[in-house]
Amino acid sequence: MALISLEDLDGLEDEELDNDITDNPEPMEDDEQQRLYTHWQAIASTHQVSVPREAPCVVLIEMTGPIQELTQRNQAQEREQVPFSSISQHEKLGEVLFEERVYPAGKWACITKGEKLYEQSISMGFMKLMKFICKENSVGRYLGMTVPIVNSIQMLEDGNGFQKDILTAYYLPAEFQANPPQPTDPDITILQREALRVITMTFFGTTTEETIMPQINLLWEMLGPSEEMHRNSYMVAVYDNPGVSCRRNELWFIRRDP
């Protein structure tokens, strides 16, 4: 089954949803199924995954409630920012080149996938996280969306590519930090992460191994030689809809423990 992000679901227009749909929806007409199939195929193609013909109906039946809830909200206000403190910003001609931040310790829902391509791994991982966020959790309700979603990358020994296993992490909203809901999916784990000090650089566009590697090289060029940062692991923070060509992302370099 092809796996799409929460924001792809959020991107569906209200009119694409049946306002009268219930937990036991009526079967869709053939032309409606074809329209949904075409819609999901277009989204999935940006992730190098494919959608079997039964997937759109299954996904919409499972996710109708969360989709309707999300589309009725002002997402800019409803999304909770992962908390951080800014340490410093480095600018050139008024433009911020990179920023140093500290993210406090906190609880994250995490899943690791090891597909052939980076974009396949993050897509498949986040589909499972999306279900956890929406309803497949011990409290049985929508938990709320936080940004960014953070993908952790481990480099190959020669430094010229990514290892297959990608860890995708969702920061639990503030109301659940003290008592995290438990996932029903055994692939998802709740981790207490220690405080993290990072150098961040914003970039825009799709996130694949081919687009991230030049950003890694660029940030190293700006920082110069340094033993203070890890060279075998990085993070990519994603803020925007993966279907948007000019989406906002950040590359995070991780400071070594002092």
Short mmCIF file of C-alpha atoms in Angstrom, two decimals, residues 4-257:
data_model
loop_
_atom_site.label_atom_id
_atom_site.label_comp_id
_atom_site.label_asym_id
_atom_site.label_seq_id
_atom_site.Cartn_x
_atom_site.Cartn_y
_atom_site.Cartn_z
CA ILE A 4 1.13 9.35 2.12
CA SER A 5 1.74 12.07 4.68
CA LEU A 6 -0.80 13.64 7.01
CA GLU A 7 -0.50 16.93 5.20
CA ASP A 8 -1.35 15.26 1.90
CA LEU A 9 -4.60 14.21 3.53
CA ASP A 10 -4.96 17.69 4.96
CA GLY A 11 -4.54 19.08 1.46
CA LEU A 12 -7.77 17.54 0.27
CA GLU A 13 -10.40 20.21 -0.33
CA ASP A 14 -13.55 20.12 1.76
CA GLU A 15 -15.66 19.42 -1.30
CA GLU A 16 -13.66 16.25 -1.92
CA LEU A 17 -15.15 14.82 1.25
CA ASP A 18 -18.73 13.73 1.81
CA ASN A 19 -20.03 15.83 4.71
CA ASP A 20 -22.54 13.12 5.57
CA ILE A 21 -20.01 10.29 5.68
CA THR A 22 -20.14 8.15 8.83
CA ASP A 23 -18.18 5.34 10.41
CA ASN A 24 -20.03 3.02 8.03
CA PRO A 25 -19.86 4.87 4.71
CA GLU A 26 -21.76 3.74 1.63
CA PRO A 27 -19.69 2.19 -1.16
CA MET A 28 -18.26 4.74 -3.58
CA GLU A 29 -19.38 4.95 -7.18
CA ASP A 30 -16.91 3.80 -9.82
CA ASP A 31 -16.22 7.35 -11.06
CA GLU A 32 -15.58 8.53 -7.50
CA GLN A 33 -13.16 5.67 -6.91
CA GLN A 34 -11.36 6.53 -10.16
CA ARG A 35 -11.11 10.21 -9.16
CA LEU A 36 -9.65 9.30 -5.77
CA TYR A 37 -7.26 6.79 -7.35
CA THR A 38 -5.96 9.46 -9.74
CA HIS A 39 -5.61 11.96 -6.90
CA TRP A 40 -3.62 9.57 -4.70
CA GLN A 41 -1.42 8.41 -7.57
CA ALA A 42 -0.42 12.03 -8.26
CA ILE A 43 0.58 12.54 -4.62
CA ALA A 44 2.33 9.19 -4.33
CA SER A 45 4.46 9.83 -7.41
CA THR A 46 6.34 12.56 -5.51
CA HIS A 47 7.43 9.88 -3.02
CA GLN A 48 8.43 7.24 -5.59
CA VAL A 49 5.64 4.96 -4.37
CA SER A 50 2.53 3.61 -6.09
CA VAL A 51 -1.07 3.26 -5.04
CA PRO A 52 -2.97 0.00 -5.58
CA ARG A 53 -6.53 0.60 -6.72
CA GLU A 54 -8.08 -0.49 -3.45
CA ALA A 55 -5.97 1.91 -1.36
CA PRO A 56 -7.85 5.22 -1.78
CA CYS A 57 -11.15 3.80 -0.52
CA VAL A 58 -9.49 1.99 2.37
CA VAL A 59 -7.55 5.08 3.43
CA LEU A 60 -10.53 7.40 3.19
CA ILE A 61 -12.76 5.03 5.16
CA GLU A 62 -10.15 4.77 7.91
CA MET A 63 -9.21 8.44 7.95
CA THR A 64 -12.47 10.26 7.14
CA GLY A 65 -12.91 11.68 10.65
CA PRO A 66 -9.36 13.05 10.98
CA ILE A 67 -9.40 14.41 7.41
CA GLN A 68 -12.62 16.33 8.05
CA GLU A 69 -11.32 17.59 11.37
CA LEU A 70 -8.09 18.82 9.81
CA THR A 71 -9.67 20.49 6.81
CA GLN A 72 -12.06 22.44 9.03
CA ARG A 73 -9.23 23.98 11.06
CA ASN A 74 -6.82 26.77 10.40
CA GLN A 75 -3.73 24.62 10.18
CA ALA A 76 -1.31 27.48 10.68
CA GLN A 77 -2.80 27.99 14.12
CA GLU A 78 -3.48 24.37 14.98
CA ARG A 79 0.02 23.03 14.40
CA GLU A 80 2.21 23.15 17.47
CA GLN A 81 5.85 24.14 17.03
CA VAL A 82 8.45 21.85 18.55
CA PRO A 83 9.95 24.07 21.28
CA PHE A 84 13.51 25.37 21.00
CA SER A 85 15.78 28.19 22.10
CA SER A 86 17.78 30.16 19.56
CA ILE A 87 21.44 30.53 20.53
CA SER A 88 22.76 32.54 17.58
CA GLN A 89 22.12 33.42 13.95
CA HIS A 90 24.74 33.91 11.26
CA GLU A 91 23.71 36.38 8.56
CA LYS A 92 25.01 37.72 5.29
CA LEU A 93 23.46 40.80 3.66
CA GLY A 94 20.49 40.51 5.99
CA GLU A 95 19.83 36.86 5.15
CA VAL A 96 20.12 34.18 7.83
CA LEU A 97 22.56 31.57 6.54
CA PHE A 98 22.32 29.25 9.52
CA GLU A 99 21.17 29.27 13.12
CA GLU A 100 22.24 27.48 16.27
CA ARG A 101 19.44 26.14 18.47
CA VAL A 102 18.84 23.99 21.51
CA TYR A 103 15.86 21.64 21.55
CA PRO A 104 14.92 20.51 25.07
CA ALA A 105 14.54 16.91 26.10
CA GLY A 106 11.15 15.49 25.24
CA LYS A 107 9.10 12.52 24.13
CA TRP A 108 8.86 11.59 20.47
CA ALA A 109 6.95 8.88 18.61
CA CYS A 110 9.48 7.21 16.33
CA ILE A 111 9.54 4.63 13.58
CA THR A 112 12.39 3.28 11.43
CA LYS A 113 11.98 2.19 7.83
CA GLY A 114 14.65 0.91 5.45
CA GLU A 115 13.34 1.11 1.90
CA LYS A 116 15.39 1.37 -1.27
CA LEU A 117 15.00 5.15 -1.50
CA TYR A 118 15.07 7.79 1.24
CA GLU A 119 11.72 9.26 0.13
CA GLN A 120 10.09 5.84 0.26
CA SER A 121 11.31 5.28 3.81
CA ILE A 122 10.01 8.61 5.11
CA SER A 123 6.69 8.17 3.31
CA MET A 124 6.11 4.69 4.68
CA GLY A 125 7.20 5.67 8.15
CA PHE A 126 5.01 8.71 8.34
CA MET A 127 1.89 6.91 7.14
CA LYS A 128 2.13 4.77 10.27
CA LEU A 129 2.78 7.84 12.41
CA MET A 130 -0.21 9.53 10.81
CA LYS A 131 -2.49 6.72 11.96
CA PHE A 132 -1.02 6.97 15.45
CA ILE A 133 -1.62 10.75 15.48
CA CYS A 134 -5.18 10.41 14.21
CA LYS A 135 -6.65 7.52 16.17
CA GLU A 136 -4.50 4.41 16.58
CA ASN A 137 -3.35 5.20 20.09
CA SER A 138 -4.32 4.32 23.66
CA VAL A 139 -6.55 7.40 24.09
CA GLY A 140 -8.34 6.70 20.81
CA ARG A 141 -8.43 10.25 19.48
CA TYR A 142 -6.64 12.79 17.34
CA LEU A 143 -3.53 13.97 19.19
CA GLY A 144 -2.74 17.14 17.27
CA MET A 145 -0.03 17.93 14.76
CA THR A 146 3.42 19.24 15.65
CA VAL A 147 6.08 20.57 13.29
CA PRO A 148 8.61 19.80 12.13
CA ILE A 149 8.61 16.08 11.48
CA VAL A 150 12.26 15.10 11.85
CA ASN A 151 14.03 12.39 9.84
CA SER A 152 17.37 11.06 11.12
CA ILE A 153 19.99 10.00 8.58
CA GLN A 154 23.06 7.83 9.09
CA MET A 155 25.80 8.14 6.49
CA LEU A 156 27.59 5.31 4.73
CA GLU A 157 31.15 4.70 5.87
CA ASP A 158 32.58 6.56 2.87
CA GLY A 159 30.30 9.53 3.53
CA ASN A 160 28.92 9.51 -0.01
CA GLY A 161 25.38 8.35 0.68
CA PHE A 162 22.75 7.38 3.21
CA GLN A 163 22.24 4.12 5.01
CA LYS A 164 18.83 2.64 4.25
CA ASP A 165 17.35 2.84 7.73
CA ILE A 166 15.69 6.23 8.30
CA LEU A 167 14.17 7.13 11.66
CA THR A 168 11.12 9.40 11.37
CA ALA A 169 10.05 11.20 14.54
CA TYR A 170 6.94 13.11 15.65
CA TYR A 171 7.19 15.31 18.74
CA LEU A 172 4.29 14.66 21.09
CA PRO A 173 2.19 17.77 21.80
CA ALA A 174 2.74 19.50 25.15
CA GLU A 175 -0.43 18.08 26.69
CA PHE A 176 0.88 14.53 26.17
CA GLN A 177 4.52 14.98 27.18
CA ALA A 178 3.96 13.91 30.80
CA ASN A 179 1.77 10.92 29.95
CA PRO A 180 2.25 9.87 26.33
CA PRO A 181 -0.50 7.87 24.58
CA GLN A 182 0.79 4.47 23.57
CA PRO A 183 0.74 3.36 19.94
CA THR A 184 -1.24 0.30 18.91
CA ASP A 185 1.28 -0.30 16.10
CA PRO A 186 4.26 -2.27 17.46
CA ASP A 187 6.53 -0.62 14.88
CA ILE A 188 6.16 2.74 16.65
CA THR A 189 7.99 3.45 19.89
CA ILE A 190 7.80 6.39 22.29
CA LEU A 191 11.32 7.63 23.01
CA GLN A 192 12.57 10.11 25.58
CA ARG A 193 15.17 12.07 23.68
CA GLU A 194 17.82 14.10 25.45
CA ALA A 195 18.32 17.80 24.75
CA LEU A 196 19.74 18.43 21.29
CA ARG A 197 21.99 21.28 20.14
CA VAL A 198 22.00 21.76 16.39
CA ILE A 199 23.12 24.04 13.60
CA THR A 200 20.17 24.52 11.23
CA MET A 201 20.03 25.68 7.62
CA THR A 202 16.81 26.22 5.70
CA PHE A 203 16.36 24.91 2.17
CA PHE A 204 13.37 24.51 -0.11
CA GLY A 205 12.07 21.82 -2.42
CA THR A 206 11.74 18.07 -2.43
CA THR A 207 13.75 15.94 -0.01
CA THR A 208 15.61 13.04 -1.57
CA GLU A 209 19.16 11.77 -1.11
CA GLU A 210 20.08 13.63 -4.29
CA THR A 211 18.74 16.96 -3.00
CA ILE A 212 19.91 16.63 0.61
CA MET A 213 23.55 15.71 -0.09
CA PRO A 214 24.37 19.08 -1.75
CA GLN A 215 22.84 20.86 1.26
CA ILE A 216 25.09 18.87 3.60
CA ASN A 217 28.12 19.87 1.55
CA LEU A 218 27.00 23.51 1.43
CA LEU A 219 26.59 23.80 5.20
CA TRP A 220 30.01 22.24 5.76
CA GLU A 221 31.48 24.81 3.38
CA MET A 222 29.91 27.64 5.40
CA LEU A 223 31.00 26.21 8.76
CA GLY A 224 34.51 25.20 7.76
CA PRO A 225 36.50 22.36 9.38
CA SER A 226 35.06 21.46 12.77
CA GLU A 227 35.23 18.55 15.14
CA GLU A 228 32.28 19.89 17.13
CA MET A 229 29.69 18.41 14.77
CA HIS A 230 28.85 14.82 13.95
CA ARG A 231 29.79 13.84 10.41
CA ASN A 232 28.13 10.44 10.36
CA SER A 233 24.58 11.53 11.21
CA TYR A 234 22.27 14.40 10.28
CA MET A 235 18.62 15.33 10.61
CA VAL A 236 16.17 16.72 8.07
CA ALA A 237 13.23 18.68 9.49
CA VAL A 238 10.15 18.96 7.29
CA TYR A 239 7.55 21.70 7.78
CA ASP A 240 5.39 21.70 4.65
CA ASN A 241 3.19 19.50 2.53
CA PRO A 242 5.34 17.00 0.60
CA GLY A 243 3.17 17.64 -2.46
CA VAL A 244 4.38 21.27 -2.59
CA SER A 245 7.41 21.73 -4.83
CA CYS A 246 8.81 24.67 -2.83
CA ARG A 247 8.25 23.20 0.62
CA ARG A 248 10.30 24.43 3.58
CA ASN A 249 12.87 22.09 5.10
CA GLU A 250 15.82 22.39 7.45
CA LEU A 251 19.08 20.49 7.59
CA TRP A 252 20.30 19.93 11.16
CA PHE A 253 23.94 19.35 12.05
CA ILE A 254 24.20 17.79 15.52
CA ARG A 255 26.72 19.11 18.02
CA ARG A 256 28.77 16.54 19.86
CA ASP A 257 28.28 16.28 23.60
#
